[in-house]
Tab-separated table of C-alpha atoms in Angstrom:
chain	number	residue	atom	x	y	z
A	28	ASN	CA	0.006	-0.001	0.006
A	29	ALA	CA	1.235	3.493	-0.889
A	30	GLY	CA	-0.533	5.162	2.080
A	31	VAL	CA	-0.077	8.958	2.023
A	32	THR	CA	2.150	10.242	-0.794
A	33	GLN	CA	3.584	13.748	-0.893
A	34	THR	CA	5.371	15.426	-3.743
A	35	PRO	CA	7.843	16.952	-4.117
A	36	LYS	CA	10.172	15.816	-1.283
A	37	PHE	CA	12.335	18.935	-1.527
A	38	ARG	CA	11.876	22.338	-3.113
A	39	ILE	CA	13.585	25.711	-3.122
A	40	LEU	CA	11.495	28.734	-4.039
A	41	LYS	CA	12.308	32.359	-4.529
A	42	ILE	CA	10.386	34.988	-2.580
A	43	GLY	CA	7.141	35.812	-4.339
A	44	GLN	CA	6.936	32.569	-6.302
A	45	SER	CA	3.922	30.233	-6.000
A	46	MET	CA	3.732	26.455	-5.839
A	47	THR	CA	1.439	23.584	-5.025
A	48	LEU	CA	2.361	20.772	-2.642
A	49	GLN	CA	0.651	17.571	-3.686
A	50	CYS	CA	-0.846	15.026	-1.298
A	51	THR	CA	-2.724	11.900	-2.229
A	52	GLN	CA	-3.911	8.907	-0.183
A	53	ASP	CA	-5.172	5.528	-1.316
A	54	MET	CA	-6.955	4.471	1.890
A	55	ASN	CA	-10.301	6.128	1.151
A	56	HIS	CA	-9.946	8.314	4.254
A	57	ASN	CA	-12.395	11.172	4.644
A	58	TYR	CA	-10.163	13.279	6.950
A	59	MET	CA	-7.082	14.909	5.563
A	60	TYR	CA	-4.729	17.495	7.107
A	61	TRP	CA	-1.856	19.782	6.312
A	62	TYR	CA	0.705	20.558	9.029
A	63	ARG	CA	3.856	22.556	8.998
A	64	GLN	CA	6.806	21.896	11.303
A	65	ASP	CA	9.502	24.488	11.878
A	66	PRO	CA	12.947	23.309	13.065
A	67	GLY	CA	12.847	21.980	16.635
A	68	MET	CA	9.158	22.746	16.971
A	69	GLY	CA	5.866	20.866	16.995
A	70	LEU	CA	3.343	20.535	14.204
A	71	LYS	CA	0.997	23.389	13.428
A	72	LEU	CA	-2.297	22.703	11.637
A	73	ILE	CA	-2.665	24.744	8.437
A	74	TYR	CA	-5.883	23.396	6.878
A	75	TYR	CA	-7.958	20.307	7.173
A	76	SER	CA	-10.774	18.570	5.331
A	77	VAL	CA	-13.528	16.259	6.556
A	78	GLY	CA	-14.486	15.083	3.111
A	79	ALA	CA	-14.499	15.953	-0.577
A	80	GLY	CA	-15.695	19.525	-1.117
A	81	ILE	CA	-15.245	20.516	2.546
A	82	THR	CA	-12.227	22.348	3.934
A	83	ASP	CA	-11.588	24.471	6.988
A	84	LYS	CA	-8.803	26.591	8.505
A	85	GLY	CA	-6.493	25.358	11.168
A	86	GLU	CA	-4.122	27.305	13.450
A	87	VAL	CA	-1.918	28.968	10.802
A	88	PRO	CA	-3.831	29.299	7.472
A	89	ASN	CA	-2.531	32.687	6.302
A	90	GLY	CA	-0.651	32.531	3.017
A	91	TYR	CA	-2.047	29.143	2.089
A	92	ASN	CA	-5.035	27.719	0.213
A	93	VAL	CA	-6.396	24.208	-0.188
A	94	SER	CA	-8.961	22.382	-2.214
A	95	ARG	CA	-10.517	18.921	-1.924
A	96	SER	CA	-12.202	17.960	-5.169
A	97	THR	CA	-11.726	14.217	-4.618
A	98	THR	CA	-11.402	11.948	-1.597
A	99	GLU	CA	-7.863	11.018	-2.584
A	100	ASP	CA	-6.245	14.405	-3.194
A	101	PHE	CA	-5.655	17.400	-0.936
A	102	PRO	CA	-3.242	19.884	-2.524
A	103	LEU	CA	-1.800	22.825	-0.607
A	104	ARG	CA	-1.182	26.056	-2.499
A	105	LEU	CA	1.353	28.686	-1.500
A	106	GLU	CA	0.769	32.064	-3.041
A	107	LEU	CA	3.541	34.697	-2.965
A	108	ALA	CA	6.028	32.615	-1.004
A	109	ALA	CA	7.721	34.326	1.941
A	110	PRO	CA	10.800	33.325	3.986
A	111	SER	CA	8.518	32.671	7.010
A	112	GLN	CA	7.023	29.742	5.039
A	113	THR	CA	10.321	27.863	5.060
A	114	SER	CA	9.376	24.673	6.869
A	115	VAL	CA	8.671	20.955	6.549
A	116	TYR	CA	5.118	20.265	5.444
A	117	PHE	CA	3.325	17.085	6.361
A	118	CYS	CA	0.100	15.795	4.924
A	119	ALA	CA	-1.897	13.280	6.955
A	120	SER	CA	-5.132	11.314	6.662
A	121	SER	CA	-7.415	9.257	8.804
A	122	TYR	CA	-10.873	7.630	9.087
A	123	SER	CA	-11.529	9.706	12.201
A	124	PRO	CA	-10.823	13.301	13.296
A	125	GLN	CA	-7.285	12.505	14.373
A	126	PRO	CA	-4.395	12.198	11.876
A	127	GLN	CA	-3.016	8.665	11.992
A	128	HIS	CA	-1.183	8.268	8.683
A	129	PHE	CA	1.450	10.812	7.682
A	130	GLY	CA	3.291	11.327	4.434
A	131	ASP	CA	7.072	11.591	4.382
A	132	GLY	CA	6.981	15.380	4.224
A	133	THR	CA	8.006	18.148	1.856
A	134	ARG	CA	11.066	20.194	2.811
A	135	LEU	CA	10.529	23.703	1.488
A	136	SER	CA	13.056	26.524	1.549
A	137	ILE	CA	12.233	30.053	0.438
A	138	LEU	CA	15.165	32.286	-0.360
B	7	GLN	CA	-4.494	26.592	23.219
B	8	GLN	CA	-1.459	24.451	22.434
B	9	PRO	CA	-1.041	21.697	25.031
B	10	VAL	CA	2.093	21.977	27.113
B	11	GLN	CA	4.393	18.981	27.574
B	12	SER	CA	6.858	18.358	30.345
B	13	PRO	CA	9.698	17.750	30.574
B	14	GLN	CA	11.061	19.334	27.408
B	15	ALA	CA	13.838	16.782	27.221
B	16	VAL	CA	14.780	13.491	28.858
B	17	ILE	CA	18.038	11.553	28.750
B	18	LEU	CA	17.889	7.892	29.793
B	19	ARG	CA	20.104	4.835	29.920
B	20	GLU	CA	18.729	1.716	28.351
B	21	GLY	CA	16.349	-0.029	30.748
B	22	GLU	CA	15.333	3.100	32.685
B	23	ASP	CA	11.793	4.447	32.920
B	24	ALA	CA	10.358	7.824	31.940
B	25	VAL	CA	7.126	9.721	32.210
B	26	ILE	CA	6.020	12.439	29.775
B	27	ASN	CA	3.150	14.742	30.708
B	28	CYS	CA	0.695	16.663	28.552
B	29	SER	CA	-1.600	19.413	29.889
B	30	SER	CA	-4.279	21.416	28.203
B	31	SER	CA	-6.135	24.567	29.246
B	32	LYS	CA	-9.251	23.415	27.398
B	33	ALA	CA	-11.633	20.509	27.893
B	34	LEU	CA	-10.481	17.497	25.940
B	35	TYR	CA	-12.396	14.901	23.951
B	36	SER	CA	-9.406	12.695	23.499
B	37	VAL	CA	-5.599	12.593	23.664
B	38	HIS	CA	-3.255	11.131	21.107
B	39	TRP	CA	0.404	10.274	21.338
B	40	TYR	CA	2.962	10.280	18.532
B	41	ARG	CA	6.684	9.613	18.223
B	42	GLN	CA	8.828	11.314	15.623
B	43	LYS	CA	12.389	10.319	14.828
B	44	HIS	CA	14.747	12.909	13.421
B	45	GLY	CA	14.023	13.659	9.755
B	46	GLU	CA	11.008	11.395	9.646
B	47	ALA	CA	7.237	11.782	9.824
B	48	PRO	CA	5.380	11.387	13.118
B	49	VAL	CA	4.170	7.887	13.904
B	50	PHE	CA	0.878	7.381	15.702
B	51	LEU	CA	1.288	5.455	18.975
B	52	MET	CA	-2.141	5.455	20.665
B	53	ILE	CA	-5.360	7.287	21.322
B	54	LEU	CA	-7.210	7.657	24.620
B	55	LEU	CA	-10.875	8.386	24.236
B	56	LYS	CA	-12.280	8.382	27.748
B	57	GLY	CA	-11.393	10.058	30.951
B	58	GLY	CA	-9.450	7.675	33.127
B	59	GLU	CA	-8.663	5.408	30.190
B	60	GLN	CA	-5.297	3.719	30.163
B	61	LYS	CA	-3.744	2.012	27.197
B	62	GLY	CA	-0.545	0.141	26.531
B	63	HIS	CA	1.578	-0.771	23.577
B	64	ASP	CA	4.543	-3.058	24.326
B	65	LYS	CA	6.214	-1.260	27.215
B	66	ILE	CA	4.698	2.109	26.413
B	67	SER	CA	1.439	3.006	28.110
B	68	ALA	CA	-0.618	6.134	28.702
B	69	SER	CA	-3.320	7.496	30.932
B	70	PHE	CA	-5.927	10.266	30.482
B	71	ASN	CA	-7.322	12.297	33.343
B	72	GLU	CA	-10.251	14.137	31.792
B	73	LYS	CA	-11.031	16.212	34.870
B	74	LYS	CA	-7.498	17.533	35.115
B	75	GLN	CA	-7.241	17.830	31.288
B	76	GLN	CA	-3.991	15.928	31.442
B	77	SER	CA	-2.406	12.856	29.954
B	78	SER	CA	0.794	11.006	30.776
B	79	LEU	CA	2.895	8.662	28.637
B	80	TYR	CA	4.832	5.990	30.488
B	81	LEU	CA	7.924	4.384	28.934
B	82	THR	CA	9.070	1.337	30.855
B	83	ALA	CA	12.467	-0.347	30.522
B	84	SER	CA	13.398	1.968	27.695
B	85	GLN	CA	15.073	0.680	24.581
B	86	LEU	CA	17.368	2.472	22.156
B	87	SER	CA	14.539	2.486	19.622
B	88	TYR	CA	12.472	4.681	21.925
B	89	SER	CA	14.667	7.685	21.158
B	90	GLY	CA	12.859	10.489	19.362
B	91	THR	CA	10.504	13.384	20.046
B	92	TYR	CA	7.148	12.564	21.607
B	93	PHE	CA	4.123	14.718	20.908
B	94	CYS	CA	0.720	14.625	22.452
B	95	GLY	CA	-2.217	15.775	20.418
B	96	THR	CA	-5.427	17.041	21.968
B	97	GLU	CA	-8.760	17.098	20.201
B	98	THR	CA	-11.161	19.874	21.117
B	99	THR	CA	-13.606	19.792	18.173
B	100	ASP	CA	-12.871	18.029	14.945
B	101	LYS	CA	-9.223	18.985	14.694
B	102	LEU	CA	-6.074	17.924	16.527
B	103	ILE	CA	-3.665	20.398	18.105
B	104	PHE	CA	-0.169	19.085	18.774
B	105	GLY	CA	1.742	19.731	21.988
B	106	THR	CA	5.126	21.354	22.449
B	107	GLY	CA	7.031	18.053	22.262
B	108	THR	CA	9.411	16.135	24.539
B	109	ARG	CA	12.789	14.977	23.202
B	110	LEU	CA	13.820	11.584	24.539
B	111	GLN	CA	17.312	10.192	24.167
B	112	VAL	CA	18.167	6.685	25.230
B	113	PHE	CA	21.843	5.693	25.504
B	114	PRO	CA	23.380	2.226	25.904
């Protein structure tokens, strides 16, 4: 089983550029999440989704957008990248409102 | 709103025990525990759904005191593989907020 797959694994962006972090899961989970983790810190919830067509903000949504057109996919969009968005981004999914399956993460640097 | 964990860091010798605490200022529906090794994704350990519930997984167990809005993770006879950062997660509505983390290092 693939589980939760995130792409890309690494990316360097210039300030002001935009990009989409991809996340797909093959477990038919309704709940999906995006977290960011700054060095030496815990995970902060950016956005989450309880099913296709439904998304909601987490703790730190500013500067990000999401969509959930299918059960499998939950892409995270960064508009006008800023140095403060340098972080490791984790996507997660679950049958219940608690993330239990995480992807390997996307390491993003903005210079 | 972020749950606070204590201690921030623990250093153990193989075979020693440790307790990690997680406290929230808000009423909790459940508590979740994760372990994250350096450079890797968090791994789900266990969920506690009821006040007073205790669960165990190998030599790692946890308790949940709903009234005190606290949970504790107990690591017994620690192994080298237990090294990593432990996070609690507290659910208040339909989203999970992660705690501040406790870094655990186990040496031979």
